[in-house]
């Protein structure tokens, strides 16, 4: 089990190609194995830890909020989508053939919390209370501002958004995501909508686009002002899925079953990462619940500095 755990760690965490893993096996352990053996190791571990993923899904359903995001992945040369779901402590991935959102409803059946997402229209049809990601919105505004650098109308619009959200973010840095402090910004939000959004006629299509977005998502843009502990961004999902994006560049196309096994183990690895636990030591322990897994941290021994006597 330990030997196979080492091989799985090399593939999942270090992203090493199968050929390199087999070479390291021979050099370190004097054992000969094929690339197919590594694939079998990953498959058997994915099956062994399938109950671990079920435990993590249960934790997600009990959470106050869940981040969701998706990215493309090539399966035998055909575009598929990998979805990530996380509450900041547990991470679960799913693979689908399309970008349609039934996978969200299937995984989060019975979920009563807030779904934190970007502005992909597919999320709008879901029957969840939602918080839209301000980082995505700010990024879109900045991108369009670079496209139209001399447009005064858009510049004034972006400036008004900045004057609204910057004090809110500073308040979050100071008090945290606590509504008893953040509720004071509701008046500024109302003033922003009255002066910038409602009853205003913009000439540029890009300004009209953002005006419509603010109208459509008013409730879900400011959910974090009404409910304690709701994040104002989707950064946790971005962090969880970034490892997969790097692996995609290394591996290129994948086979479907291999990809399913890979993302199941990657979800456990990212859960260990979010909880600041060692994925390798978790595998070696044969524990199935990441939350229950404990390991002894390395004790740092500070060495005394010996100073030379002054002459």
mmCIF file of C-alpha atoms in Angstrom:
data_model
loop_
_atom_site.group_PDB
_atom_site.id
_atom_site.type_symbol
_atom_site.label_atom_id
_atom_site.label_comp_id
_atom_site.label_asym_id
_atom_site.label_seq_id
_atom_site.Cartn_x
_atom_site.Cartn_y
_atom_site.Cartn_z
ATOM 1 C CA UNK A 1 0.000 0.000 0.000
ATOM 2 C CA UNK A 2 2.806 2.406 0.873
ATOM 3 C CA UNK A 3 4.630 1.720 -2.371
ATOM 4 C CA UNK A 4 1.507 2.378 -4.442
ATOM 5 C CA UNK A 5 0.732 5.493 -2.362
ATOM 6 C CA UNK A 6 4.169 6.861 -3.221
ATOM 7 C CA UNK A 7 3.516 6.315 -6.953
ATOM 8 C CA UNK A 8 0.071 7.964 -6.746
ATOM 9 C CA UNK A 9 1.602 10.945 -4.944
ATOM 10 C CA UNK A 10 4.184 11.374 -7.712
ATOM 11 C CA UNK A 11 1.430 11.526 -10.310
ATOM 12 C CA UNK A 12 -1.229 13.576 -8.500
ATOM 13 C CA UNK A 13 0.855 16.112 -6.576
ATOM 14 C CA UNK A 14 4.155 16.289 -8.471
ATOM 15 C CA UNK A 15 2.445 15.796 -11.885
ATOM 16 C CA UNK A 16 5.253 13.496 -13.080
ATOM 17 C CA UNK A 17 4.777 11.546 -16.332
ATOM 18 C CA UNK A 18 4.357 7.785 -15.957
ATOM 19 C CA UNK A 19 7.729 7.170 -17.601
ATOM 20 C CA UNK A 20 9.536 9.332 -15.050
ATOM 21 C CA UNK A 21 7.743 7.620 -12.151
ATOM 22 C CA UNK A 22 8.796 4.177 -13.353
ATOM 23 C CA UNK A 23 12.393 5.371 -13.739
ATOM 24 C CA UNK A 24 12.362 6.734 -10.179
ATOM 25 C CA UNK A 25 10.970 3.414 -8.934
ATOM 26 C CA UNK A 26 13.854 1.531 -10.455
ATOM 27 C CA UNK A 27 16.480 3.935 -9.150
ATOM 28 C CA UNK A 28 15.081 4.325 -5.622
ATOM 29 C CA UNK A 29 13.520 0.918 -4.927
ATOM 30 C CA UNK A 30 15.080 -1.349 -7.591
ATOM 31 C CA UNK A 31 11.572 -2.263 -8.737
ATOM 32 C CA UNK A 32 10.542 -2.521 -12.376
ATOM 33 C CA UNK A 33 7.059 -1.398 -13.397
ATOM 34 C CA UNK A 34 5.275 -0.248 -16.531
ATOM 35 C CA UNK A 35 3.210 2.863 -17.111
ATOM 36 C CA UNK A 36 0.117 0.628 -17.064
ATOM 37 C CA UNK A 37 1.021 -0.368 -13.503
ATOM 38 C CA UNK A 38 0.878 3.280 -12.390
ATOM 39 C CA UNK A 39 -2.514 3.629 -14.072
ATOM 40 C CA UNK A 40 -3.699 0.559 -12.154
ATOM 41 C CA UNK A 41 -2.374 2.014 -8.894
ATOM 42 C CA UNK A 42 -4.408 5.177 -9.448
ATOM 43 C CA UNK A 43 -7.507 3.183 -10.379
ATOM 44 C CA UNK A 44 -7.302 0.989 -7.282
ATOM 45 C CA UNK A 45 -6.734 3.982 -4.984
ATOM 46 C CA UNK A 46 -9.661 5.849 -6.562
ATOM 47 C CA UNK A 47 -11.863 2.849 -5.799
ATOM 48 C CA UNK A 48 -10.479 2.516 -2.247
ATOM 49 C CA UNK A 49 -11.115 6.203 -1.467
ATOM 50 C CA UNK A 50 -14.518 6.493 -3.147
ATOM 51 C CA UNK A 51 -16.129 6.543 0.286
ATOM 52 C CA UNK A 52 -13.808 9.432 1.183
ATOM 53 C CA UNK A 53 -15.357 11.489 -1.592
ATOM 54 C CA UNK A 54 -18.839 10.600 -0.318
ATOM 55 C CA UNK A 55 -17.867 11.929 3.105
ATOM 56 C CA UNK A 56 -16.620 15.161 1.542
ATOM 57 C CA UNK A 57 -19.863 15.583 -0.428
ATOM 58 C CA UNK A 58 -21.782 15.215 2.833
ATOM 59 C CA UNK A 59 -19.688 17.998 4.366
ATOM 60 C CA UNK A 60 -20.404 20.221 1.355
ATOM 61 C CA UNK A 61 -24.155 19.724 1.745
ATOM 62 C CA UNK A 62 -23.913 20.784 5.391
ATOM 63 C CA UNK A 63 -21.844 23.889 4.624
ATOM 64 C CA UNK A 64 -23.076 27.465 4.769
ATOM 65 C CA UNK A 65 -21.773 28.089 1.251
ATOM 66 C CA UNK A 66 -20.239 26.182 -1.675
ATOM 67 C CA UNK A 67 -18.029 27.596 -4.427
ATOM 68 C CA UNK A 68 -18.566 26.209 -7.928
ATOM 69 C CA UNK A 69 -16.550 26.600 -11.119
ATOM 70 C CA UNK A 70 -15.736 24.678 -14.287
ATOM 71 C CA UNK A 71 -12.968 24.373 -16.863
ATOM 72 C CA UNK A 72 -12.443 22.584 -20.171
ATOM 73 C CA UNK A 73 -10.567 19.301 -20.372
ATOM 74 C CA UNK A 74 -9.754 17.249 -23.462
ATOM 75 C CA UNK A 75 -10.896 13.611 -23.303
ATOM 76 C CA UNK A 76 -9.604 11.641 -26.295
ATOM 77 C CA UNK A 77 -9.483 14.901 -28.243
ATOM 78 C CA UNK A 78 -13.073 15.896 -27.385
ATOM 79 C CA UNK A 79 -13.821 18.858 -25.115
ATOM 80 C CA UNK A 80 -15.344 17.931 -21.739
ATOM 81 C CA UNK A 81 -15.796 19.989 -18.573
ATOM 82 C CA UNK A 82 -14.402 19.443 -15.118
ATOM 83 C CA UNK A 83 -16.491 20.995 -12.338
ATOM 84 C CA UNK A 84 -15.152 21.854 -8.910
ATOM 85 C CA UNK A 85 -17.148 22.275 -5.707
ATOM 86 C CA UNK A 86 -15.578 23.456 -2.460
ATOM 87 C CA UNK A 87 -16.487 25.057 0.851
ATOM 88 C CA UNK A 88 -12.889 26.073 1.507
ATOM 89 C CA UNK A 89 -12.107 22.839 3.392
ATOM 90 C CA UNK A 90 -13.441 20.061 1.153
ATOM 91 C CA UNK A 91 -13.009 19.748 -2.626
ATOM 92 C CA UNK A 92 -14.968 17.535 -5.020
ATOM 93 C CA UNK A 93 -14.589 17.316 -8.812
ATOM 94 C CA UNK A 94 -16.981 16.059 -11.481
ATOM 95 C CA UNK A 95 -16.481 15.374 -15.208
ATOM 96 C CA UNK A 96 -19.245 16.088 -17.750
ATOM 97 C CA UNK A 97 -19.510 16.030 -21.528
ATOM 98 C CA UNK A 98 -21.209 19.446 -21.709
ATOM 99 C CA UNK A 99 -21.263 22.715 -19.776
ATOM 100 C CA UNK A 100 -24.890 22.239 -18.761
ATOM 101 C CA UNK A 101 -25.571 22.561 -15.018
ATOM 102 C CA UNK A 102 -27.606 19.431 -14.028
ATOM 103 C CA UNK A 103 -24.372 18.126 -12.467
ATOM 104 C CA UNK A 104 -24.615 20.959 -9.925
ATOM 105 C CA UNK A 105 -28.143 19.952 -8.928
ATOM 106 C CA UNK A 106 -27.206 16.275 -8.755
ATOM 107 C CA UNK A 107 -24.213 16.813 -6.499
ATOM 108 C CA UNK A 108 -25.809 19.493 -4.306
ATOM 109 C CA UNK A 109 -29.236 17.883 -3.942
ATOM 110 C CA UNK A 110 -30.656 19.047 -0.615
ATOM 111 C CA UNK A 111 -28.128 21.861 -0.227
ATOM 112 C CA UNK A 112 -29.636 24.821 1.675
ATOM 113 C CA UNK A 113 -26.689 27.222 1.665
ATOM 114 C CA UNK A 114 -25.405 29.874 -0.740
ATOM 115 C CA UNK A 115 -23.824 28.954 -4.076
ATOM 116 C CA UNK A 116 -20.840 31.183 -4.951
ATOM 117 C CA UNK A 117 -20.238 31.377 -8.719
ATOM 118 C CA UNK A 118 -19.070 33.509 -11.615
ATOM 119 C CA UNK A 119 -21.463 35.037 -14.180
ATOM 120 C CA UNK A 120 -21.906 31.971 -16.404
ATOM 121 C CA UNK A 121 -25.594 32.113 -17.421
ATOM 122 C CA UNK A 122 -26.107 28.410 -16.700
ATOM 123 C CA UNK A 123 -26.052 29.100 -12.962
ATOM 124 C CA UNK A 124 -29.002 31.497 -13.242
ATOM 125 C CA UNK A 125 -31.486 28.657 -13.734
ATOM 126 C CA UNK A 126 -30.432 26.953 -10.487
ATOM 127 C CA UNK A 127 -32.748 27.259 -7.514
ATOM 128 C CA UNK A 128 -30.157 28.319 -4.932
ATOM 129 C CA UNK A 129 -29.445 31.530 -3.131
ATOM 130 C CA UNK A 130 -26.326 32.792 -4.900
ATOM 131 C CA UNK A 131 -23.382 35.133 -4.426
ATOM 132 C CA UNK A 132 -21.721 36.345 -7.611
ATOM 133 C CA UNK A 133 -17.961 36.748 -7.684
ATOM 134 C CA UNK A 134 -16.801 40.361 -7.490
ATOM 135 C CA UNK A 135 -13.296 39.422 -8.652
ATOM 136 C CA UNK A 136 -14.745 38.263 -11.981
ATOM 137 C CA UNK A 137 -16.804 41.440 -12.275
ATOM 138 C CA UNK A 138 -13.827 43.687 -11.496
ATOM 139 C CA UNK A 139 -11.717 41.743 -13.988
ATOM 140 C CA UNK A 140 -14.326 42.221 -16.725
ATOM 141 C CA UNK A 141 -14.560 45.953 -15.977
ATOM 142 C CA UNK A 142 -10.777 46.365 -16.111
ATOM 143 C CA UNK A 143 -10.548 44.429 -19.368
ATOM 144 C CA UNK A 144 -13.147 46.621 -21.059
ATOM 145 C CA UNK A 145 -11.541 49.738 -19.624
ATOM 146 C CA UNK A 146 -8.302 48.755 -21.402
ATOM 147 C CA UNK A 147 -10.261 48.247 -24.633
ATOM 148 C CA UNK A 148 -11.847 51.707 -24.431
ATOM 149 C CA UNK A 149 -9.181 53.804 -22.663
ATOM 150 C CA UNK A 150 -10.496 57.170 -23.891
ATOM 151 C CA UNK A 151 -14.183 56.658 -23.232
ATOM 152 C CA UNK A 152 -15.248 59.032 -20.470
ATOM 153 C CA UNK A 153 -18.639 57.387 -19.926
ATOM 154 C CA UNK A 154 -17.173 53.971 -19.151
ATOM 155 C CA UNK A 155 -14.417 55.525 -17.061
ATOM 156 C CA UNK A 156 -16.979 57.316 -14.893
ATOM 157 C CA UNK A 157 -19.019 54.114 -14.549
ATOM 158 C CA UNK A 158 -15.984 52.090 -13.450
ATOM 159 C CA UNK A 159 -14.982 54.873 -11.061
ATOM 160 C CA UNK A 160 -18.426 54.750 -9.437
ATOM 161 C CA UNK A 161 -18.140 50.971 -9.016
ATOM 162 C CA UNK A 162 -14.689 51.403 -7.472
ATOM 163 C CA UNK A 163 -15.967 54.009 -5.018
ATOM 164 C CA UNK A 164 -18.695 51.580 -4.000
ATOM 165 C CA UNK A 165 -16.775 48.333 -3.590
ATOM 166 C CA UNK A 166 -13.354 49.453 -2.297
ATOM 167 C CA UNK A 167 -14.692 50.655 1.094
ATOM 168 C CA UNK A 168 -16.654 47.400 1.380
ATOM 169 C CA UNK A 169 -13.544 45.283 0.800
ATOM 170 C CA UNK A 170 -11.619 47.405 3.297
ATOM 171 C CA UNK A 171 -14.425 46.771 5.775
ATOM 172 C CA UNK A 172 -14.153 43.010 5.168
ATOM 173 C CA UNK A 173 -10.405 43.163 5.790
ATOM 174 C CA UNK A 174 -11.079 44.971 9.048
ATOM 175 C CA UNK A 175 -14.140 43.180 10.453
ATOM 176 C CA UNK A 176 -14.418 39.969 8.452
ATOM 177 C CA UNK A 177 -17.593 38.702 6.785
ATOM 178 C CA UNK A 178 -19.924 39.787 9.613
ATOM 179 C CA UNK A 179 -23.213 41.372 8.638
ATOM 180 C CA UNK A 180 -23.482 43.421 11.832
ATOM 181 C CA UNK A 181 -20.581 45.484 10.485
ATOM 182 C CA UNK A 182 -21.144 45.148 6.739
ATOM 183 C CA UNK A 183 -24.832 46.092 6.810
ATOM 184 C CA UNK A 184 -23.783 49.751 7.104
ATOM 185 C CA UNK A 185 -22.809 49.623 3.401
ATOM 186 C CA UNK A 186 -26.385 48.943 2.263
ATOM 187 C CA UNK A 187 -27.104 52.664 2.110
ATOM 188 C CA UNK A 188 -24.163 53.158 -0.235
ATOM 189 C CA UNK A 189 -25.476 50.324 -2.413
ATOM 190 C CA UNK A 190 -28.924 51.942 -2.596
ATOM 191 C CA UNK A 191 -27.348 55.286 -3.458
ATOM 192 C CA UNK A 192 -25.205 53.659 -6.169
ATOM 193 C CA UNK A 193 -28.253 52.082 -7.818
ATOM 194 C CA UNK A 194 -30.250 55.311 -7.696
ATOM 195 C CA UNK A 195 -27.483 57.492 -9.136
ATOM 196 C CA UNK A 196 -25.604 55.106 -11.462
ATOM 197 C CA UNK A 197 -27.909 52.245 -12.471
ATOM 198 C CA UNK A 198 -31.593 53.127 -12.259
ATOM 199 C CA UNK A 199 -33.033 55.775 -14.541
ATOM 200 C CA UNK A 200 -29.752 56.349 -16.380
ATOM 201 C CA UNK A 201 -29.385 56.135 -20.151
ATOM 202 C CA UNK A 202 -25.937 55.214 -21.404
ATOM 203 C CA UNK A 203 -24.761 55.598 -24.974
ATOM 204 C CA UNK A 204 -22.086 52.902 -25.145
ATOM 205 C CA UNK A 205 -23.109 49.259 -25.511
ATOM 206 C CA UNK A 206 -20.441 48.242 -23.002
ATOM 207 C CA UNK A 207 -21.886 50.607 -20.383
ATOM 208 C CA UNK A 208 -25.378 49.289 -21.070
ATOM 209 C CA UNK A 209 -24.049 45.747 -20.660
ATOM 210 C CA UNK A 210 -22.814 46.417 -17.133
ATOM 211 C CA UNK A 211 -25.935 48.392 -16.269
ATOM 212 C CA UNK A 212 -28.037 45.346 -17.163
ATOM 213 C CA UNK A 213 -25.706 43.079 -15.190
ATOM 214 C CA UNK A 214 -26.053 45.177 -12.057
ATOM 215 C CA UNK A 215 -29.842 45.204 -12.422
ATOM 216 C CA UNK A 216 -30.060 41.465 -13.039
ATOM 217 C CA UNK A 217 -27.739 40.426 -10.231
ATOM 218 C CA UNK A 218 -28.448 43.062 -7.587
ATOM 219 C CA UNK A 219 -29.468 40.534 -4.951
ATOM 220 C CA UNK A 220 -26.713 38.023 -5.662
ATOM 221 C CA UNK A 221 -23.984 40.644 -5.907
ATOM 222 C CA UNK A 222 -24.584 41.793 -2.343
ATOM 223 C CA UNK A 223 -25.685 38.599 -0.602
ATOM 224 C CA UNK A 224 -22.615 38.796 1.642
ATOM 225 C CA UNK A 225 -24.020 41.987 3.204
ATOM 226 C CA UNK A 226 -27.084 40.079 4.446
ATOM 227 C CA UNK A 227 -25.680 36.701 5.527
ATOM 228 C CA UNK A 228 -22.739 36.053 7.833
ATOM 229 C CA UNK A 229 -19.649 34.354 6.460
ATOM 230 C CA UNK A 230 -20.558 34.406 2.762
ATOM 231 C CA UNK A 231 -17.452 35.086 0.598
ATOM 232 C CA UNK A 232 -17.605 37.970 -1.873
ATOM 233 C CA UNK A 233 -15.408 36.143 -4.400
ATOM 234 C CA UNK A 234 -14.946 32.714 -5.935
ATOM 235 C CA UNK A 235 -11.215 32.482 -5.238
ATOM 236 C CA UNK A 236 -11.470 29.156 -3.382
ATOM 237 C CA UNK A 237 -12.805 27.410 -6.502
ATOM 238 C CA UNK A 238 -10.100 29.045 -8.605
ATOM 239 C CA UNK A 239 -7.416 27.793 -6.214
ATOM 240 C CA UNK A 240 -8.857 24.283 -6.209
ATOM 241 C CA UNK A 241 -9.047 23.966 -9.986
ATOM 242 C CA UNK A 242 -5.707 25.624 -10.813
ATOM 243 C CA UNK A 243 -3.756 22.367 -10.222
ATOM 244 C CA UNK A 244 -5.880 20.661 -12.861
ATOM 245 C CA UNK A 245 -5.244 23.480 -15.337
ATOM 246 C CA UNK A 246 -1.495 22.974 -14.962
ATOM 247 C CA UNK A 247 -1.846 19.188 -15.364
ATOM 248 C CA UNK A 248 -3.893 19.763 -18.523
ATOM 249 C CA UNK A 249 -0.999 21.660 -20.089
ATOM 250 C CA UNK A 250 1.390 18.814 -19.203
ATOM 251 C CA UNK A 251 -0.760 15.836 -20.212
ATOM 252 C CA UNK A 252 -2.806 17.314 -23.046
ATOM 253 C CA UNK A 253 -5.603 14.862 -23.795
ATOM 254 C CA UNK A 254 -6.741 12.183 -21.305
ATOM 255 C CA UNK A 255 -8.805 9.003 -21.385
ATOM 256 C CA UNK A 256 -12.227 9.247 -19.748
ATOM 257 C CA UNK A 257 -11.855 6.586 -17.042
ATOM 258 C CA UNK A 258 -8.336 7.693 -16.240
ATOM 259 C CA UNK A 259 -9.554 11.286 -15.947
ATOM 260 C CA UNK A 260 -12.373 10.263 -13.583
ATOM 261 C CA UNK A 261 -9.975 8.374 -11.317
ATOM 262 C CA UNK A 262 -7.509 11.252 -11.442
ATOM 263 C CA UNK A 263 -9.987 13.972 -10.420
ATOM 264 C CA UNK A 264 -11.384 11.818 -7.598
ATOM 265 C CA UNK A 265 -7.931 11.572 -6.053
ATOM 266 C CA UNK A 266 -7.172 15.206 -6.884
ATOM 267 C CA UNK A 267 -10.252 16.221 -4.877
ATOM 268 C CA UNK A 268 -8.833 14.402 -1.845
ATOM 269 C CA UNK A 269 -5.392 15.921 -2.440
ATOM 270 C CA UNK A 270 -6.839 19.438 -2.612
ATOM 271 C CA UNK A 271 -8.904 18.773 0.505
ATOM 272 C CA UNK A 272 -5.694 17.837 2.322
ATOM 273 C CA UNK A 273 -4.077 20.986 0.973
ATOM 274 C CA UNK A 274 -6.948 23.229 2.115
ATOM 275 C CA UNK A 275 -6.746 21.637 5.584
ATOM 276 C CA UNK A 276 -2.946 21.940 5.609
ATOM 277 C CA UNK A 277 -2.454 18.178 5.804
ATOM 278 C CA UNK A 278 -0.059 15.926 3.922
ATOM 279 C CA UNK A 279 -1.723 14.038 1.076
ATOM 280 C CA UNK A 280 1.043 11.416 1.063
ATOM 281 C CA UNK A 281 0.776 10.815 4.813
ATOM 282 C CA UNK A 282 -2.995 10.598 4.492
ATOM 283 C CA UNK A 283 -2.638 7.868 1.861
ATOM 284 C CA UNK A 284 -0.054 6.030 3.969
ATOM 285 C CA UNK A 285 -2.338 6.127 7.025
ATOM 286 C CA UNK A 286 -5.148 4.240 5.211
ATOM 287 C CA UNK A 287 -7.586 6.650 6.882
ATOM 288 C CA UNK A 288 -10.698 7.406 4.816
ATOM 289 C CA UNK A 289 -11.885 10.661 6.443
ATOM 290 C CA UNK A 290 -9.602 13.644 5.853
ATOM 291 C CA UNK A 291 -11.218 15.594 8.700
ATOM 292 C CA UNK A 292 -10.373 12.825 11.182
ATOM 293 C CA UNK A 293 -6.834 12.355 9.916
ATOM 294 C CA UNK A 294 -4.134 13.761 12.169
ATOM 295 C CA UNK A 295 -0.390 13.558 11.705
ATOM 296 C CA UNK A 296 2.564 14.709 13.716
ATOM 297 C CA UNK A 297 4.135 17.821 12.297
ATOM 298 C CA UNK A 298 7.868 18.076 12.018
ATOM 299 C CA UNK A 299 9.409 19.752 15.057
ATOM 300 C CA UNK A 300 11.630 22.631 14.104
ATOM 301 C CA UNK A 301 14.800 22.754 16.176
ATOM 302 C CA UNK A 302 16.353 26.184 16.338
ATOM 303 C CA UNK A 303 20.093 26.106 16.420
ATOM 304 C CA UNK A 304 21.894 28.450 18.759
ATOM 305 C CA UNK A 305 24.050 31.018 17.050
ATOM 306 C CA UNK A 306 27.627 30.793 18.244
ATOM 307 C CA UNK A 307 29.243 34.164 18.171
ATOM 308 C CA UNK A 308 32.984 34.555 17.996
ATOM 309 C CA UNK A 309 34.425 36.360 21.021
ATOM 310 C CA UNK A 310 35.366 39.944 20.418
ATOM 311 C CA UNK A 311 39.079 40.598 20.400
#
